[in-house]
CSV table of C-alpha atoms and ligand atoms in Angstrom, one decimal:
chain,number,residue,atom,x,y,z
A,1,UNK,CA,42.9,-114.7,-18.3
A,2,UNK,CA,44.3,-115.8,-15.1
A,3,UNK,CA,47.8,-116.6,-16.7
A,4,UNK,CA,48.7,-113.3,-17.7
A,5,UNK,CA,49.1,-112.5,-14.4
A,6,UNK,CA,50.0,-108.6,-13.6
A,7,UNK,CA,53.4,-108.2,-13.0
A,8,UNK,CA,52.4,-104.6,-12.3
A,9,UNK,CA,50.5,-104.8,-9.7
A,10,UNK,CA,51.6,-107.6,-7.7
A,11,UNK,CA,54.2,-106.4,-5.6
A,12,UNK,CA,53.2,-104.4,-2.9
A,13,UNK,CA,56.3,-101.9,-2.4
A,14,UNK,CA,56.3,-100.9,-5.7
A,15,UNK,CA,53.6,-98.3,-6.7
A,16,UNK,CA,51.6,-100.0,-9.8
A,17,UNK,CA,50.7,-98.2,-12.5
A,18,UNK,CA,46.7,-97.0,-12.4
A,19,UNK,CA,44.6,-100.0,-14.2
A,20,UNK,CA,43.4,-97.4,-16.6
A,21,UNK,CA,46.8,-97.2,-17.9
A,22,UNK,CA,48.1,-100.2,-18.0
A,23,UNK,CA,44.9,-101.5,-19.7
A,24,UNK,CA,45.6,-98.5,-22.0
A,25,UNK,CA,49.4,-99.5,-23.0
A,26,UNK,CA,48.2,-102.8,-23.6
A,27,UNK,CA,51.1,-104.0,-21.0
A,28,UNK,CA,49.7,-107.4,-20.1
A,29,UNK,CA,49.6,-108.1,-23.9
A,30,UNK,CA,53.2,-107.9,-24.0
A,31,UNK,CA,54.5,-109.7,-20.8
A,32,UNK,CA,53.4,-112.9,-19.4
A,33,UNK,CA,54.5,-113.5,-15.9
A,34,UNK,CA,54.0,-115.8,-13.4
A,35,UNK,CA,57.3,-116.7,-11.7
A,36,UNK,CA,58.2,-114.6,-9.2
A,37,UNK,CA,61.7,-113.8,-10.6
A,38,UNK,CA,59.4,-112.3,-13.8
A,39,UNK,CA,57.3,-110.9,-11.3
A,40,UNK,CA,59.6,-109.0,-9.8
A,41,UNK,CA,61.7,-107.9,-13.1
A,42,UNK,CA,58.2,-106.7,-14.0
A,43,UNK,CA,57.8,-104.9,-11.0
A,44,UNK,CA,61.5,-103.1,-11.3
A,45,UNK,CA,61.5,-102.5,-14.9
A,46,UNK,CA,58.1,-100.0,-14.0
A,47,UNK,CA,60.1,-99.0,-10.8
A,48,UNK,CA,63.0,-97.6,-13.1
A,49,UNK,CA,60.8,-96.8,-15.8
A,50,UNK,CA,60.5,-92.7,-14.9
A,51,UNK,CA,64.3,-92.2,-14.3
A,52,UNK,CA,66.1,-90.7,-17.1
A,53,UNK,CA,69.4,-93.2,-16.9
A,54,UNK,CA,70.4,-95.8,-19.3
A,55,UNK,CA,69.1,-99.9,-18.6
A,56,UNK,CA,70.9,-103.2,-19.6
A,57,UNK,CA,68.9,-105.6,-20.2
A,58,UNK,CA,70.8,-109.3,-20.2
A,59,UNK,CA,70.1,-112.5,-20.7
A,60,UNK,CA,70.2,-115.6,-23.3
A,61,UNK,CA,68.6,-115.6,-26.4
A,62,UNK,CA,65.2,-115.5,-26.6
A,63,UNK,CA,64.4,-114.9,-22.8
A,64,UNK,CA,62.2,-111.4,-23.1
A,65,UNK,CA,64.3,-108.3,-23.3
A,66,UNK,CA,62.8,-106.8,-26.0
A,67,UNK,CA,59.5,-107.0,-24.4
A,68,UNK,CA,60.9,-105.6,-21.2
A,69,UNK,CA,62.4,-103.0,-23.2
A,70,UNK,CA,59.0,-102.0,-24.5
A,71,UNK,CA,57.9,-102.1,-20.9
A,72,UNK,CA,60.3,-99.8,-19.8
A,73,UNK,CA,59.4,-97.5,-22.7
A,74,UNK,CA,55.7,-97.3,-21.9
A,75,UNK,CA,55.9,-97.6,-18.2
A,76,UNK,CA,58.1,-94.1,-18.8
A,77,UNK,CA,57.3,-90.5,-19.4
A,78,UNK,CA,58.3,-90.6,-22.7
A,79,UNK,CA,55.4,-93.4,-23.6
A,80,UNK,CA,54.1,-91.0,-26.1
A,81,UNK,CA,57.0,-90.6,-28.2
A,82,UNK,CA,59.4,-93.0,-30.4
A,83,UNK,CA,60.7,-96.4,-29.3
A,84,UNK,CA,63.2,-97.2,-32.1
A,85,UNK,CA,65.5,-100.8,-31.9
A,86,UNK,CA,68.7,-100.7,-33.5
A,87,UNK,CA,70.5,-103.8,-34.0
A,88,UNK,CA,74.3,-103.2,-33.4
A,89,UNK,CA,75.1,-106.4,-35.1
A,90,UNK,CA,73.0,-106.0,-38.1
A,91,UNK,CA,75.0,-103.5,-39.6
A,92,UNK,CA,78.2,-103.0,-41.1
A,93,UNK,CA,80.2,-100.5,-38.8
A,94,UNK,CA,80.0,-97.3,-41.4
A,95,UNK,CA,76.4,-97.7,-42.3
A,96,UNK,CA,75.9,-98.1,-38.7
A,97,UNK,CA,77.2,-94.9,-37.8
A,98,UNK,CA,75.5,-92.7,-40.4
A,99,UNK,CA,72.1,-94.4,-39.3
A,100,UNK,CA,72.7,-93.8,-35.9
A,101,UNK,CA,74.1,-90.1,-36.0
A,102,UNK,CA,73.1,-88.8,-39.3
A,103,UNK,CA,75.5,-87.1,-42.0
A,104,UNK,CA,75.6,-83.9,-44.1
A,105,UNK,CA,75.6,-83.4,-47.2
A,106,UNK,CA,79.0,-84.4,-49.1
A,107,UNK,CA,80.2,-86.7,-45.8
A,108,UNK,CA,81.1,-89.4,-48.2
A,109,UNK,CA,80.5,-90.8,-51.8
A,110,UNK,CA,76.6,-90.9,-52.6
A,111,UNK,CA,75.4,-88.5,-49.2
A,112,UNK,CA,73.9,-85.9,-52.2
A,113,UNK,CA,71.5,-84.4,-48.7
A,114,UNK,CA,72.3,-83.9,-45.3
A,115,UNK,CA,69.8,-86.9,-43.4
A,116,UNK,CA,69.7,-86.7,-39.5
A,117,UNK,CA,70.5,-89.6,-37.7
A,118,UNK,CA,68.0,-92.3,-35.0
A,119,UNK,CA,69.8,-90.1,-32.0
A,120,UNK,CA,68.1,-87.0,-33.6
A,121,UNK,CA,64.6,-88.6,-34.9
A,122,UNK,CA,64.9,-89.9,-31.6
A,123,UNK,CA,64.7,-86.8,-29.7
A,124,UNK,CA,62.5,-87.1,-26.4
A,125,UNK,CA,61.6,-91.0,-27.0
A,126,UNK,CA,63.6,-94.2,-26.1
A,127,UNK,CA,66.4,-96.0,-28.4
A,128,UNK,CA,66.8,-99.5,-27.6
A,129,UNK,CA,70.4,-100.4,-28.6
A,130,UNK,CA,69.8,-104.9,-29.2
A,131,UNK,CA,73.1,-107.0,-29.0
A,132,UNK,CA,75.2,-104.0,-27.8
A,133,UNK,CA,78.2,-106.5,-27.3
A,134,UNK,CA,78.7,-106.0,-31.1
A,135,UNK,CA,79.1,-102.3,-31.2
A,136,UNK,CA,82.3,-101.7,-33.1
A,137,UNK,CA,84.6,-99.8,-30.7
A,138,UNK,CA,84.9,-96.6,-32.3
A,139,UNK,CA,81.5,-96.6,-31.9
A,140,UNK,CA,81.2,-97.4,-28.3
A,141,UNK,CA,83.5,-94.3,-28.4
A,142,UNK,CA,81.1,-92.1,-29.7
A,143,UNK,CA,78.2,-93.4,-28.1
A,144,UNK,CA,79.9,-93.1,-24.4
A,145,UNK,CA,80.3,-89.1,-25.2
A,146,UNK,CA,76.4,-89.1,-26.2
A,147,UNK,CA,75.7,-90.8,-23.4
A,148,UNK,CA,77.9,-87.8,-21.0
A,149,UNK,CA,76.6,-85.1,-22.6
A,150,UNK,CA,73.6,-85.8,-24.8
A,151,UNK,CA,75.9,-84.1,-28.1
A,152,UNK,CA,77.4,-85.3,-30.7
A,153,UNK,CA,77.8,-84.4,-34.4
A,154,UNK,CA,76.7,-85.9,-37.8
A,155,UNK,CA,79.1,-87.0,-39.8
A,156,UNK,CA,80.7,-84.9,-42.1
A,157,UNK,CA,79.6,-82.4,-39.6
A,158,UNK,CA,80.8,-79.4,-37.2
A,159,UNK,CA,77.8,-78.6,-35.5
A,160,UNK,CA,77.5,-80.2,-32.2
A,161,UNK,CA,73.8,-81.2,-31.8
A,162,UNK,CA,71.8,-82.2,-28.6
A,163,UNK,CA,69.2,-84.9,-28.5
A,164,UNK,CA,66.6,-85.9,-25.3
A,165,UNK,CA,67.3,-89.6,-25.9
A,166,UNK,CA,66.8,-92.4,-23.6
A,167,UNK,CA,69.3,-95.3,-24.3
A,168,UNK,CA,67.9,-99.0,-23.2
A,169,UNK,CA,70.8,-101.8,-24.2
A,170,UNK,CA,70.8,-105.6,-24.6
A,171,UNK,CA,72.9,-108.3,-25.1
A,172,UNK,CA,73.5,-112.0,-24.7
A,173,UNK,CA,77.2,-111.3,-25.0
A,174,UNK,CA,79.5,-111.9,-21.7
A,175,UNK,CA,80.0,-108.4,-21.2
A,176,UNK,CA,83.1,-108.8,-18.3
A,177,UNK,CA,84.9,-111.2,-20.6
A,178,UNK,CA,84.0,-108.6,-23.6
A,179,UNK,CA,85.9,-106.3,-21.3
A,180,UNK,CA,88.7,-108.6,-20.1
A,181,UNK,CA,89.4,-109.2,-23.9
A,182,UNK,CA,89.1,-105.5,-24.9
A,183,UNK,CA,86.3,-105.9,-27.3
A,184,UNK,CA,84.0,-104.2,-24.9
A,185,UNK,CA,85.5,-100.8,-23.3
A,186,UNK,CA,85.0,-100.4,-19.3
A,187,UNK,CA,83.4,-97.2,-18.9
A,188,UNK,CA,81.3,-97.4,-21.3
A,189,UNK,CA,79.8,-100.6,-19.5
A,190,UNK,CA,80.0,-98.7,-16.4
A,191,UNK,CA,77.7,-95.6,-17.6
A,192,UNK,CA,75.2,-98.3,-19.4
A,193,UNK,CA,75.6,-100.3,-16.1
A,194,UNK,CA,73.3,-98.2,-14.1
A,195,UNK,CA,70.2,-100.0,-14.2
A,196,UNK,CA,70.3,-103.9,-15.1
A,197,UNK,CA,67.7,-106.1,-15.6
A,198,UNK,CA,68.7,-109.8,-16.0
A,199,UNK,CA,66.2,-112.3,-17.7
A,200,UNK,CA,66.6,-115.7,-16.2
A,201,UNK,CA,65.9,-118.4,-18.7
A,202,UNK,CA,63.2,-120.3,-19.4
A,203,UNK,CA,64.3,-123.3,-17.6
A,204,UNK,CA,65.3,-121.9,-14.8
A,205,UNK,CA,61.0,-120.3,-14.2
A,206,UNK,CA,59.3,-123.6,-14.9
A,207,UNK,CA,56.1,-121.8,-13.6
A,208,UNK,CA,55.9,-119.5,-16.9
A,209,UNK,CA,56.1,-122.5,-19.2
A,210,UNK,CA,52.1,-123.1,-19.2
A,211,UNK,CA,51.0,-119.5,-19.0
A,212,UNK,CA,53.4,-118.5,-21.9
A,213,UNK,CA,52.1,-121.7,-23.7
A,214,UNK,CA,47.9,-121.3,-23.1
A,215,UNK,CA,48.8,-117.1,-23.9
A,216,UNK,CA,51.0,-118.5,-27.6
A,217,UNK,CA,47.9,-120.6,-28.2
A,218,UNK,CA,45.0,-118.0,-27.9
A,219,UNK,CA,47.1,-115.8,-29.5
A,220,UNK,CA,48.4,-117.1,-32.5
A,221,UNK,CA,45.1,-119.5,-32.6
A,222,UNK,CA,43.3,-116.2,-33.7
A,223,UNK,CA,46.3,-115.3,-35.9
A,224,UNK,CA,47.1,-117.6,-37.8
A,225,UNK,CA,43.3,-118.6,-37.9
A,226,UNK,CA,43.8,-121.7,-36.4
A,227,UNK,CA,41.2,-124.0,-34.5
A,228,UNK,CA,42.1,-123.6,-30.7
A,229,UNK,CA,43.6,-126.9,-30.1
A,230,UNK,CA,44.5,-127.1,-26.1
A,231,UNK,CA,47.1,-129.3,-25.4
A,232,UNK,CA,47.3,-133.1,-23.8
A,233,UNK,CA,48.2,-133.7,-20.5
A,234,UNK,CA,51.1,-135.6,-21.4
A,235,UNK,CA,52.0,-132.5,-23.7
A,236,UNK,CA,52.0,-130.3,-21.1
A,237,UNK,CA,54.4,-132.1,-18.9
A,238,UNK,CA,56.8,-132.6,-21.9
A,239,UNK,CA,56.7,-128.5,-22.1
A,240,UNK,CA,57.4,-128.2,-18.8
A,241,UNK,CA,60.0,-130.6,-18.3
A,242,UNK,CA,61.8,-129.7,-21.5
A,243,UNK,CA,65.0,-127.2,-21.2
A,244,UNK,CA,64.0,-124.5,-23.8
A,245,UNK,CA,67.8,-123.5,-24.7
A,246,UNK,CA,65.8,-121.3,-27.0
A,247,UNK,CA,64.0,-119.9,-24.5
A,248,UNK,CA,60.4,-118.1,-24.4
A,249,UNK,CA,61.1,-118.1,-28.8
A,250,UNK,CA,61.8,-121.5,-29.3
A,251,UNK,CA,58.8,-122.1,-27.1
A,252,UNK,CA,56.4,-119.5,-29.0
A,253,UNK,CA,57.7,-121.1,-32.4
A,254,UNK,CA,56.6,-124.8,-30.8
A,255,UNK,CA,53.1,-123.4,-30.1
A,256,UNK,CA,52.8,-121.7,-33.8
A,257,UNK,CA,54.0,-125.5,-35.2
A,258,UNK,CA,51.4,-127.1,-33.2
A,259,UNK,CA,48.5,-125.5,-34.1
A,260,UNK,CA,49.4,-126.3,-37.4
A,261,UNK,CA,50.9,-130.1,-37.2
A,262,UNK,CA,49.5,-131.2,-33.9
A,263,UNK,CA,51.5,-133.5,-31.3
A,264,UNK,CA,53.8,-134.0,-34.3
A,265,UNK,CA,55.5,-130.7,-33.9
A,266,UNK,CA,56.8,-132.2,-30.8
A,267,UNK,CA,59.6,-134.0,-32.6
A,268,UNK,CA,60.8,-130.7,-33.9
A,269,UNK,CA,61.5,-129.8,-30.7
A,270,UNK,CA,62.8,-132.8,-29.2
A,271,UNK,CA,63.3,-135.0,-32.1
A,272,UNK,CA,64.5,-138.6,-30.0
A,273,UNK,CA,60.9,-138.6,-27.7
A,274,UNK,CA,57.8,-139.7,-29.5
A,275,UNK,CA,55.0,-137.7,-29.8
A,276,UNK,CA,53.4,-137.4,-26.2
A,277,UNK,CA,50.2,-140.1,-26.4
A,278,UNK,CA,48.4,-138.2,-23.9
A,279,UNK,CA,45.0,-139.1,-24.4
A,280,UNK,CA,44.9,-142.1,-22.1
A,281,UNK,CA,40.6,-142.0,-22.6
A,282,UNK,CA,41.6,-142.8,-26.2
A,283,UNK,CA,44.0,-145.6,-25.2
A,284,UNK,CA,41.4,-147.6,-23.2
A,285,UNK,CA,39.0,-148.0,-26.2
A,286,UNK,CA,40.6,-150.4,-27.7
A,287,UNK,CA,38.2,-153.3,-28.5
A,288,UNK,CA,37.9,-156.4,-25.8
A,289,UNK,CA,40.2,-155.5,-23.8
A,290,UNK,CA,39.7,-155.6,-19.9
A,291,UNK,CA,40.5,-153.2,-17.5
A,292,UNK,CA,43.0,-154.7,-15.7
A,293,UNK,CA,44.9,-155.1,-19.4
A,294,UNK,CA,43.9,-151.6,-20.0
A,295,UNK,CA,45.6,-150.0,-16.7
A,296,UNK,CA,48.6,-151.8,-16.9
A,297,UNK,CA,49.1,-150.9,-20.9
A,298,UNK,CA,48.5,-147.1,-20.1
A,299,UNK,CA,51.1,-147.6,-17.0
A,300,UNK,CA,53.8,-149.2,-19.0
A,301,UNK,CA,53.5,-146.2,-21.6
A,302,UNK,CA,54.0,-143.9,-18.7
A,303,UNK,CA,57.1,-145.7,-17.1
A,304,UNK,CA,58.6,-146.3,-20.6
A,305,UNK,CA,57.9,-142.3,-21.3
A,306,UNK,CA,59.1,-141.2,-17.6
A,307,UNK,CA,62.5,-143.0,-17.8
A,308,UNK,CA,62.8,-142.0,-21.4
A,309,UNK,CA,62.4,-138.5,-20.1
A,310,UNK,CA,64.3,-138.7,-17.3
A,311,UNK,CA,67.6,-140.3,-19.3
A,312,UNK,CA,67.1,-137.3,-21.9
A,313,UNK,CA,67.3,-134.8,-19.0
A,314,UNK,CA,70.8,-136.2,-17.5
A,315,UNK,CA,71.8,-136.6,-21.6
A,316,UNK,CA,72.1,-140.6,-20.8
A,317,UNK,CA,74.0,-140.8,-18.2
A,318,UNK,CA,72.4,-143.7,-16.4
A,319,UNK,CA,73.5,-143.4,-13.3
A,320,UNK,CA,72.0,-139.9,-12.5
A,321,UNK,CA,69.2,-141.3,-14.5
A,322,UNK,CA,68.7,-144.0,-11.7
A,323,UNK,CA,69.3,-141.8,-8.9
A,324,UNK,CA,66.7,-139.1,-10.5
A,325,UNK,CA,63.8,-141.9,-10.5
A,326,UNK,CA,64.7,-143.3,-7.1
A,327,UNK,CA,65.5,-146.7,-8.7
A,328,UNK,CA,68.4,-148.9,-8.6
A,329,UNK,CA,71.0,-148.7,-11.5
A,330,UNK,CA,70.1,-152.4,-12.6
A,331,UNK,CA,66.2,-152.1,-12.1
A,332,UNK,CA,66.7,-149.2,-14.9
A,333,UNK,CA,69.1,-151.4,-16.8
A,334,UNK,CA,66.4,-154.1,-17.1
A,335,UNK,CA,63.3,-151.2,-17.8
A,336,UNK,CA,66.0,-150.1,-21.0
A,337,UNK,CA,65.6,-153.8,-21.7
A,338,UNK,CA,62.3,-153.8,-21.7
A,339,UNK,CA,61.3,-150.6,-23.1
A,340,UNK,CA,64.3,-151.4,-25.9
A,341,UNK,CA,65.2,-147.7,-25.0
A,342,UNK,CA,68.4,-145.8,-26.5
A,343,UNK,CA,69.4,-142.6,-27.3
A,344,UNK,CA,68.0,-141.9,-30.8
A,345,UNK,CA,70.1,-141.5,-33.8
A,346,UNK,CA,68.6,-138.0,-34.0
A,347,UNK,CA,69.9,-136.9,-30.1
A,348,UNK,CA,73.2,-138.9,-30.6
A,349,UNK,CA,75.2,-138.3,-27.4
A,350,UNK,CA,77.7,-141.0,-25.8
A,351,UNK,CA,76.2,-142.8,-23.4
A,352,UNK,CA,78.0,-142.6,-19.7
A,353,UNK,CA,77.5,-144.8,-16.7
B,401,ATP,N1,57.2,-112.8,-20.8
B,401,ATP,C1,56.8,-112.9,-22.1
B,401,ATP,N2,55.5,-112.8,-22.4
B,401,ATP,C2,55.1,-112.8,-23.7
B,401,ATP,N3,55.9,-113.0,-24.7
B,401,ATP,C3,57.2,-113.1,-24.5
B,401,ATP,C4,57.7,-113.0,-23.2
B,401,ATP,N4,59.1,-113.2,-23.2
B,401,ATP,C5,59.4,-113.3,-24.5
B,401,ATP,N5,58.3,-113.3,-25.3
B,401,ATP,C6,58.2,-113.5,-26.8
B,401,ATP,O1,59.3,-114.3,-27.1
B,401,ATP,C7,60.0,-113.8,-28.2
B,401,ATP,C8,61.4,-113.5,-27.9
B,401,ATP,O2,61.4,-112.4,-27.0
B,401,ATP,P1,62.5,-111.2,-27.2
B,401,ATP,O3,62.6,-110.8,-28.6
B,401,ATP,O4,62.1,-110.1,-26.2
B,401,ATP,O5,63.8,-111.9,-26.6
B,401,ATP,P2,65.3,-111.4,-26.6
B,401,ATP,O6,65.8,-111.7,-25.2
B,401,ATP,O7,65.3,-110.0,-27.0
B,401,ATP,O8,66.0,-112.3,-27.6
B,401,ATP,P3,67.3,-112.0,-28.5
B,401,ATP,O9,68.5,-112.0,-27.6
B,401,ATP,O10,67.4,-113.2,-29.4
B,401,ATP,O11,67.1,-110.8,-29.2
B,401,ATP,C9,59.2,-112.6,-28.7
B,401,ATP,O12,58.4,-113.0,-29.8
B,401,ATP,C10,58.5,-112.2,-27.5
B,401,ATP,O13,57.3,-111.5,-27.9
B,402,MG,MG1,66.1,-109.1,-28.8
């Protein structure tokens, strides 16, 4: 499949991991990359992968770096023991700390037996902190000393313990303002700081759009046991031209939707453009009509679905509009006209000049 494209081996500093093993750890399963920014992240993430130091991953929602945390993992010595996610927003502080550093026996109301904690289950493998930005600062206390020395104790507990633990971080929280508003403490940014990998958006690698899309359809054709239903032309701009502020997710969920609905699934995504009519073959069958009517119906539907487009992208501002479709500002007012085009009640957004 020339879409997942190895982001392993195609940067020539970096030494790639043997085929054997990347087929092996199942690697191009995980990351679909064809922009050179993913390329490259691809590329450093294995670079990085054998040091024992902490990584940040950043970036918006949605934008991979789970899936570069698990590269990370398996690209690393420690491929053959634990990768465990904790989500540092998914629990309340307390609970959070017990699950993270274990307790003994009698540490608080109900803890009948001692239970070690993910730092000690963990031992020798990789714990991949998600949405660090949330970690309670007494916590971010505790973890910063496990992070020095490798000990710390249960709670309830004397014994300092030692754990082999490899931390890997994420978050789509502002760390520096966390920090300027002293919900995020310095050094502790500082030690995770070492290695960061930052996952641009979606929008900003328009070249990943189709090979994430085709790689969601194969996929989740044969999982949800779906027909493989490919998509239009004029599908396949919309997905490329459309922002993603969901990112590679909201772009996966899209493709799950479609299988299922068809070009209707569109509308959940952007719900003021009509479904993409992008079977033009289908357009031209209609009964005695002649070419000439033919070309210029399928042509209007293109300009009506290229301005549309074009006015969703600059959020109605027709002006930019204009200037984005090299036309003049009253040529578009009189296509509007024509087209009887306005922001849907659905995308609502005040309309500027
Ligand atoms: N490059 C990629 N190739 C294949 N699948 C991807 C890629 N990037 C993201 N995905 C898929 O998109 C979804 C979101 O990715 P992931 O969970 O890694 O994002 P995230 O940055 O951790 O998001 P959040 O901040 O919301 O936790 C997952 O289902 C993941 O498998
Ligand atoms: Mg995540």
């Amino acid at each position: 499949m020339p879409y997942l494209s190895a982001a392993f081996a195609a940067v020539p500093e970096v030494t790639p991991v043997p085929q054997p093993l990347q087929q092996q750890l199942g690697l191009q399963r995980w990351m679909v990359a064809q922009s050179p920014a993913m390329i490259a992240l691809g590329a450093r993430a294995q670079q990085l992968a054998g040091f024992n130091l902490p990584v940040l991953l950043l970036g918006e929602s949605g934008t991979g770096k789970e899936v570069l945390a698990h590269i990370v993992h398996d690209c690393s010595p420690r491929r053959s023991h634990r990768f465990l996610k904790i989500n540092c927003a998914a629990l309340p502080h307390d609970l959070l700390e017990s699950e993270l550093f274990g307790y003994e026996a009698g540490a608080f109301t109900g803890a009948t037996r001692t239970k070690p904690g993910h730092f000690e289950s963990c031992d020798k493998g990789t714990l991949f902190l998600d949405e660090i930005g949330e970690l309670p600062l007494a916590l971010q206390a505790k973890l910063l000393h496990v992070l020095q020395d490798h000990r710390f104790t249960r709670l309830g507990g004397r014994q300092e313990l030692f754990a082999d633990v490899r931390i890997l971080a994420a978050t789509n929280v502002d760390l520096p303002r966390a920090m300027a508003e002293r919900q995020f403490r310095e050094d502790l940014f500082f030690r995770l700081n070492v290695f960061s990998l930052h996952l641009p958006p979606l929008r900003e690698r328009q070249e990943d759009i189709l090979p994430l899309t085709e790689y969601f359809l194969e996929r989740y054709a044969a999982e949800l046991r779906c027909p493989h239903r490919p998509l239009s032309p004029a599908l396949r701009e919309c997905c490329v031209r459309y922002a993603w502020p969901g990112n590679v997710r909201e772009l996966e969920n899209f493709v799950k939707r479609y299988l299922i609905f068809g070009e209707q699934a569109w509308l959940d995504v952007s719900p003021s453009a009509a479904p993409p009519s992008g079977n033009h073959a289908e357009a031209a069958s209609q009964p005695g009509e002649g070419l000439k009517d033919v070309v210029h119906r399928v042509a209007s539907e293109v300009e009506r679905q290229t301005i549309a487009r074009a006015l969703e992208d600059c959020h109605w501002n027709r002006t930019v509009a204009a200037r984005a479709l090299n036309i003049s500002y009253r040529a578009l007012l009189n296509k509007l006209q024509l087209y009887q085009l306005g922001p849907s009640a659905a995308a609502a957004r005040p309309i500027a000049h």
